[in-house]
Coordinates of C-alpha atoms and ligand atoms in Angstrom, one line a residue:
M105 CA -6.8 105.8 194.7
T106 CA -6.3 109.6 194.9
V107 CA -6.7 112.0 192.2
T108 CA -3.5 113.3 190.8
Q109 CA -4.5 114.0 187.2
E110 CA -6.9 116.1 185.5
R111 CA -9.7 114.1 184.0
T112 CA -11.3 116.0 181.8
T113 CA -14.2 113.8 179.8
G114 CA -17.4 113.7 181.5
D115 CA -16.1 115.5 184.9
L116 CA -18.5 118.6 185.4
L117 CA -16.2 120.1 188.0
V118 CA -12.0 119.5 187.9
A119 CA -9.5 120.8 190.1
T120 CA -5.9 120.2 190.1
G121 CA -3.3 120.8 192.5
I122 CA -5.2 123.2 195.0
T123 CA -3.0 124.4 197.3
C124 CA -4.0 126.8 200.0
R125 CA -1.8 128.9 202.8
F126 CA -2.4 130.4 205.6
G127 CA 0.5 132.1 206.5
G128 CA 2.9 129.5 207.2
L129 CA 0.2 126.8 207.8
V130 CA -0.5 124.7 204.7
A131 CA -4.2 124.1 204.7
L132 CA -4.2 122.3 201.2
D133 CA -1.3 120.7 199.4
D134 CA -1.8 120.1 196.3
V135 CA -5.2 118.2 196.3
G136 CA -7.0 117.3 193.5
F137 CA -11.0 116.9 193.0
R138 CA -13.4 115.9 190.8
I139 CA -16.9 115.6 190.4
A140 CA -19.0 114.2 187.2
P141 CA -22.5 115.6 186.5
G142 CA -25.4 114.1 188.6
E143 CA -22.7 112.6 191.2
I144 CA -22.8 113.0 194.8
V145 CA -19.7 113.5 196.5
G146 CA -19.1 113.4 200.4
L147 CA -15.8 115.0 201.8
I148 CA -15.0 113.9 205.3
G149 CA -11.6 114.2 207.3
P150 CA -10.4 115.3 210.9
N151 CA -11.4 118.9 212.2
G152 CA -8.9 121.2 210.6
S153 CA -8.2 118.6 207.3
G154 CA -9.1 121.2 205.0
K155 CA -12.5 120.3 204.0
S156 CA -14.2 123.9 204.8
T157 CA -11.0 125.5 202.8
L158 CA -11.7 122.9 199.9
L159 CA -14.7 124.1 199.4
S160 CA -13.9 127.6 199.4
C161 CA -11.3 127.3 197.1
L162 CA -13.7 125.5 194.7
S163 CA -16.6 128.0 194.6
L164 CA -13.9 130.9 194.6
G165 CA -14.6 132.8 198.0
R166 CA -11.1 131.9 198.9
R167 CA -8.6 132.2 195.6
P168 CA -6.3 129.2 195.9
D169 CA -2.4 130.1 196.0
A170 CA -1.8 127.6 193.5
G171 CA -4.0 125.0 191.2
K172 CA -6.6 125.0 188.5
I173 CA -10.3 124.6 188.8
M174 CA -12.5 123.7 185.8
L175 CA -16.2 123.8 185.5
S176 CA -17.9 122.5 182.1
G177 CA -14.8 122.4 180.3
K178 CA -14.1 126.4 181.5
D179 CA -11.3 127.6 183.7
I180 CA -12.7 129.1 186.8
S181 CA -9.4 129.5 188.7
R182 CA -9.5 133.5 188.7
R183 CA -13.0 134.4 188.6
R184 CA -15.2 135.9 191.0
P185 CA -17.7 133.6 193.2
S186 CA -20.4 135.4 191.9
T187 CA -19.4 134.6 188.6
V188 CA -18.7 130.9 189.3
A189 CA -22.4 130.9 190.5
R190 CA -23.7 132.4 187.6
M191 CA -22.0 129.5 185.7
G192 CA -23.4 126.8 187.9
L193 CA -21.7 126.3 190.9
T194 CA -23.6 127.5 194.3
R195 CA -23.1 126.6 197.8
T196 CA -24.8 126.6 201.3
F197 CA -22.7 127.4 204.4
Q198 CA -21.6 126.3 207.9
D199 CA -23.9 128.3 209.6
A200 CA -27.2 128.7 207.2
R201 CA -27.3 132.3 205.7
V202 CA -30.4 133.4 204.9
F203 CA -31.8 136.9 205.7
P204 CA -34.1 136.6 208.8
E205 CA -36.3 139.8 208.2
L206 CA -37.5 138.6 205.0
T207 CA -40.2 135.6 204.4
V208 CA -39.2 132.5 203.0
L209 CA -40.7 133.1 199.8
E210 CA -38.7 136.2 199.8
N211 CA -35.4 134.5 200.6
V212 CA -35.8 132.2 197.7
L213 CA -37.2 134.6 195.0
L214 CA -33.9 137.0 196.2
S215 CA -31.6 134.1 196.0
R216 CA -32.6 133.6 191.9
N217 CA -32.1 137.4 191.8
W218 CA -28.7 137.0 193.0
T219 CA -27.4 135.0 190.2
T220 CA -29.5 137.1 187.9
L221 CA -30.1 135.4 184.1
P222 CA -30.3 135.2 181.5
R223 CA -26.8 134.1 181.2
F224 CA -27.4 131.6 184.1
G225 CA -29.5 128.7 182.4
A226 CA -32.8 128.0 181.8
L227 CA -35.5 127.7 184.1
R228 CA -37.3 124.0 183.9
G229 CA -39.0 124.8 180.7
P230 CA -40.7 128.1 179.5
E231 CA -44.0 127.0 181.3
E232 CA -42.7 127.4 184.5
S233 CA -42.6 130.9 186.1
V234 CA -39.7 132.1 188.8
R235 CA -42.9 132.0 191.4
E236 CA -43.8 128.1 190.6
R237 CA -40.2 127.4 190.8
A238 CA -40.0 128.6 194.1
D239 CA -43.1 127.2 195.0
R240 CA -42.1 123.6 193.5
L241 CA -39.0 123.9 195.0
L242 CA -40.5 125.0 198.3
D243 CA -42.6 122.2 198.5
L244 CA -40.0 119.2 197.5
V245 CA -38.3 119.9 201.1
G246 CA -41.5 120.6 202.6
I247 CA -41.8 124.1 204.0
R248 CA -44.2 125.7 201.0
S249 CA -46.7 126.1 203.5
M250 CA -44.0 128.7 205.4
S251 CA -43.9 130.6 202.5
A252 CA -45.1 133.9 204.5
T253 CA -43.1 133.5 207.8
H254 CA -40.1 135.2 208.2
A255 CA -37.0 133.2 207.9
G256 CA -35.5 134.0 211.3
E257 CA -38.9 132.1 212.9
L258 CA -37.9 129.0 211.5
S259 CA -36.4 126.2 213.2
G260 CA -32.6 125.7 212.8
G261 CA -33.7 122.6 210.2
Q262 CA -36.2 124.4 208.8
Q263 CA -33.5 127.2 207.7
R264 CA -31.1 124.9 206.4
L265 CA -33.9 123.5 204.0
L266 CA -34.5 127.3 202.7
E267 CA -31.0 127.7 202.3
L268 CA -30.7 124.2 200.4
V269 CA -34.0 125.5 198.4
M270 CA -32.2 129.0 197.5
A271 CA -28.6 126.9 196.2
I272 CA -30.9 125.2 194.1
M273 CA -33.4 127.7 192.5
P274 CA -30.6 129.0 190.3
S275 CA -30.6 125.9 188.7
P276 CA -27.0 125.1 189.5
K277 CA -25.1 122.4 188.1
V278 CA -23.3 121.4 191.5
V279 CA -24.6 122.3 194.8
M280 CA -22.0 122.1 197.6
L281 CA -23.3 121.9 201.6
D282 CA -20.9 122.8 204.4
E283 CA -22.2 120.6 206.9
A284 CA -25.7 120.2 206.2
T285 CA -26.8 118.4 208.9
S286 CA -25.2 120.8 211.8
G287 CA -27.8 122.2 214.2
V288 CA -30.6 119.5 212.7
N289 CA -32.6 118.1 215.0
P290 CA -31.1 114.4 214.7
A291 CA -34.5 113.1 214.5
L292 CA -35.0 115.3 211.1
I293 CA -31.6 114.1 209.8
L294 CA -33.4 111.2 207.7
E295 CA -35.5 113.7 206.4
L296 CA -33.5 116.1 205.2
A297 CA -31.5 113.4 203.2
D298 CA -34.9 112.3 201.6
H299 CA -35.0 115.7 200.7
L300 CA -32.0 116.0 199.0
R301 CA -32.4 112.9 197.4
L302 CA -35.6 114.3 196.4
L303 CA -34.0 117.2 195.0
H304 CA -30.7 115.6 193.2
R305 CA -33.5 113.4 191.3
E306 CA -35.8 116.6 190.4
E307 CA -32.8 118.9 189.6
N308 CA -30.5 116.7 188.2
V309 CA -27.6 118.4 189.8
S310 CA -24.6 117.1 191.4
F311 CA -23.9 117.8 195.2
V312 CA -20.4 118.0 197.3
I313 CA -21.4 117.2 200.7
V314 CA -18.8 118.4 203.2
E315 CA -19.8 116.3 206.6
H316 CA -18.6 115.3 210.4
N317 CA -21.8 112.9 210.1
V318 CA -20.1 110.3 208.2
G319 CA -23.3 107.9 208.6
F320 CA -25.2 110.5 206.3
V321 CA -22.2 110.8 203.8
F322 CA -21.9 106.9 203.4
G323 CA -25.9 106.6 203.1
M324 CA -26.0 109.2 200.3
A325 CA -23.2 109.8 198.7
D326 CA -21.7 107.8 195.3
R327 CA -18.3 108.4 196.2
V328 CA -16.2 109.9 199.1
V329 CA -12.8 111.7 199.0
V330 CA -11.4 111.9 202.5
L331 CA -8.9 114.6 203.6
E332 CA -6.3 114.5 206.3
Q333 CA -4.2 117.5 207.1
G334 CA -4.6 119.2 203.6
R335 CA -4.2 116.0 201.1
V336 CA -6.0 113.2 199.7
L337 CA -6.3 110.2 201.9
A338 CA -8.8 108.6 199.8
D339 CA -10.9 108.5 197.1
G340 CA -13.6 105.5 196.5
T341 CA -17.3 104.4 197.0
P342 CA -18.4 104.2 200.7
D343 CA -17.7 100.6 200.4
E344 CA -14.2 101.6 199.5
V345 CA -13.6 104.3 201.9
K346 CA -15.0 102.3 204.9
A347 CA -12.7 99.2 204.4
N348 CA -9.8 101.3 204.1
Q349 CA -7.1 100.7 206.8
E350 CA -5.5 104.0 206.0
V351 CA -8.7 105.5 206.7
I352 CA -9.6 103.9 209.7
D353 CA -6.7 104.6 211.4
A354 CA -6.7 108.2 210.5
Y355 CA -10.4 109.2 211.1
L356 CA -13.0 106.3 211.4
G357 CA -11.4 104.2 214.1
A358 CA -10.9 107.1 216.7
Ligands
ATP698 N1 -9.2 131.9 207.9 C1 -8.1 131.5 208.2 N2 -7.2 131.9 209.0 C2 -6.0 130.8 209.3 N3 -6.1 129.3 209.3 C3 -7.1 129.1 209.1 C4 -8.1 129.6 208.4 N4 -9.2 129.0 208.0 C5 -8.8 127.5 208.0 N5 -7.8 127.7 209.0 C6 -6.8 126.6 209.2 O1 -6.6 125.8 208.1 C7 -6.8 124.4 208.1 C8 -7.9 123.6 207.6 O2 -9.3 124.4 208.2 P1 -10.4 124.2 207.5 O3 -11.6 124.8 208.4 O4 -10.8 123.9 206.2 O5 -10.8 122.5 208.1 P2 -11.7 121.5 208.1 O6 -11.3 120.3 208.0 O7 -13.3 122.3 207.6 O8 -12.0 121.8 209.7 P3 -13.4 121.4 211.0 O9 -14.0 119.8 210.4 O10 -13.0 121.6 211.9 O11 -14.3 122.1 210.2 C9 -6.5 124.4 209.8 O12 -5.7 124.3 210.3 C10 -7.3 125.5 210.1 O13 -6.8 126.0 211.6

């Protein structure tokens, strides 16, 4: 099944007709995408199929040449990334973006300030201070003991976890993860999956997971979208996508 029509009921983020060109190259061609509250959607596809470009368009880091993006029923297609972040959509990057000279805790507190409240939604009840929230999230991913360490001294996997906490700190509705397993020691990838599941449960946040590690995606996602040459090739449950012959031919069987 491909998504070509806007479905407004129940969906948190709905993108329709997303087209993105780089000069003569059509990186995304009339792509539809949706995610429901609390859903985990995996986005996979061959190199150059448009995954990162779609993620940039959905988070408005790159403005699509055509198409419409609705977040919680509001048209965000022409908003700035910072505004979109305040409205509840945050992201991580292929190369973990942390401030190496600042401590782990300072990084987390700073991420909170980027999307400065009060417009950006409440902390988890008035009883939880910003500091308590930072401590709790760092605890959830197992790096609270490193709060005073400079972020630049963390391993690649720990920087990924820090970046994840920074994306979740402002209580977003949806977080987009670009290659969350890249640079992570393979032995720690299962741990990363556990941390993500915990954050997902505790924070009731939706995740879009862009990944080359298809095993990771199939193990985490409620639904998987497959891109090929800038178009949606398939959209279904992990089992449906794994059994899809077109997906096997274009990607999985390779
Ligand atoms: N800034 C850019 N300028 C020109 N072309 C670009 C740019 N960014 C991406 N492209 C092209 O757009 C297409 C889609 O690229 P994109 O990075 O979105 O794919 P991807 O699926 O994320 O790839 P990968 O898995 O290798 O990260 C590719 O052909 C790529 O070369």
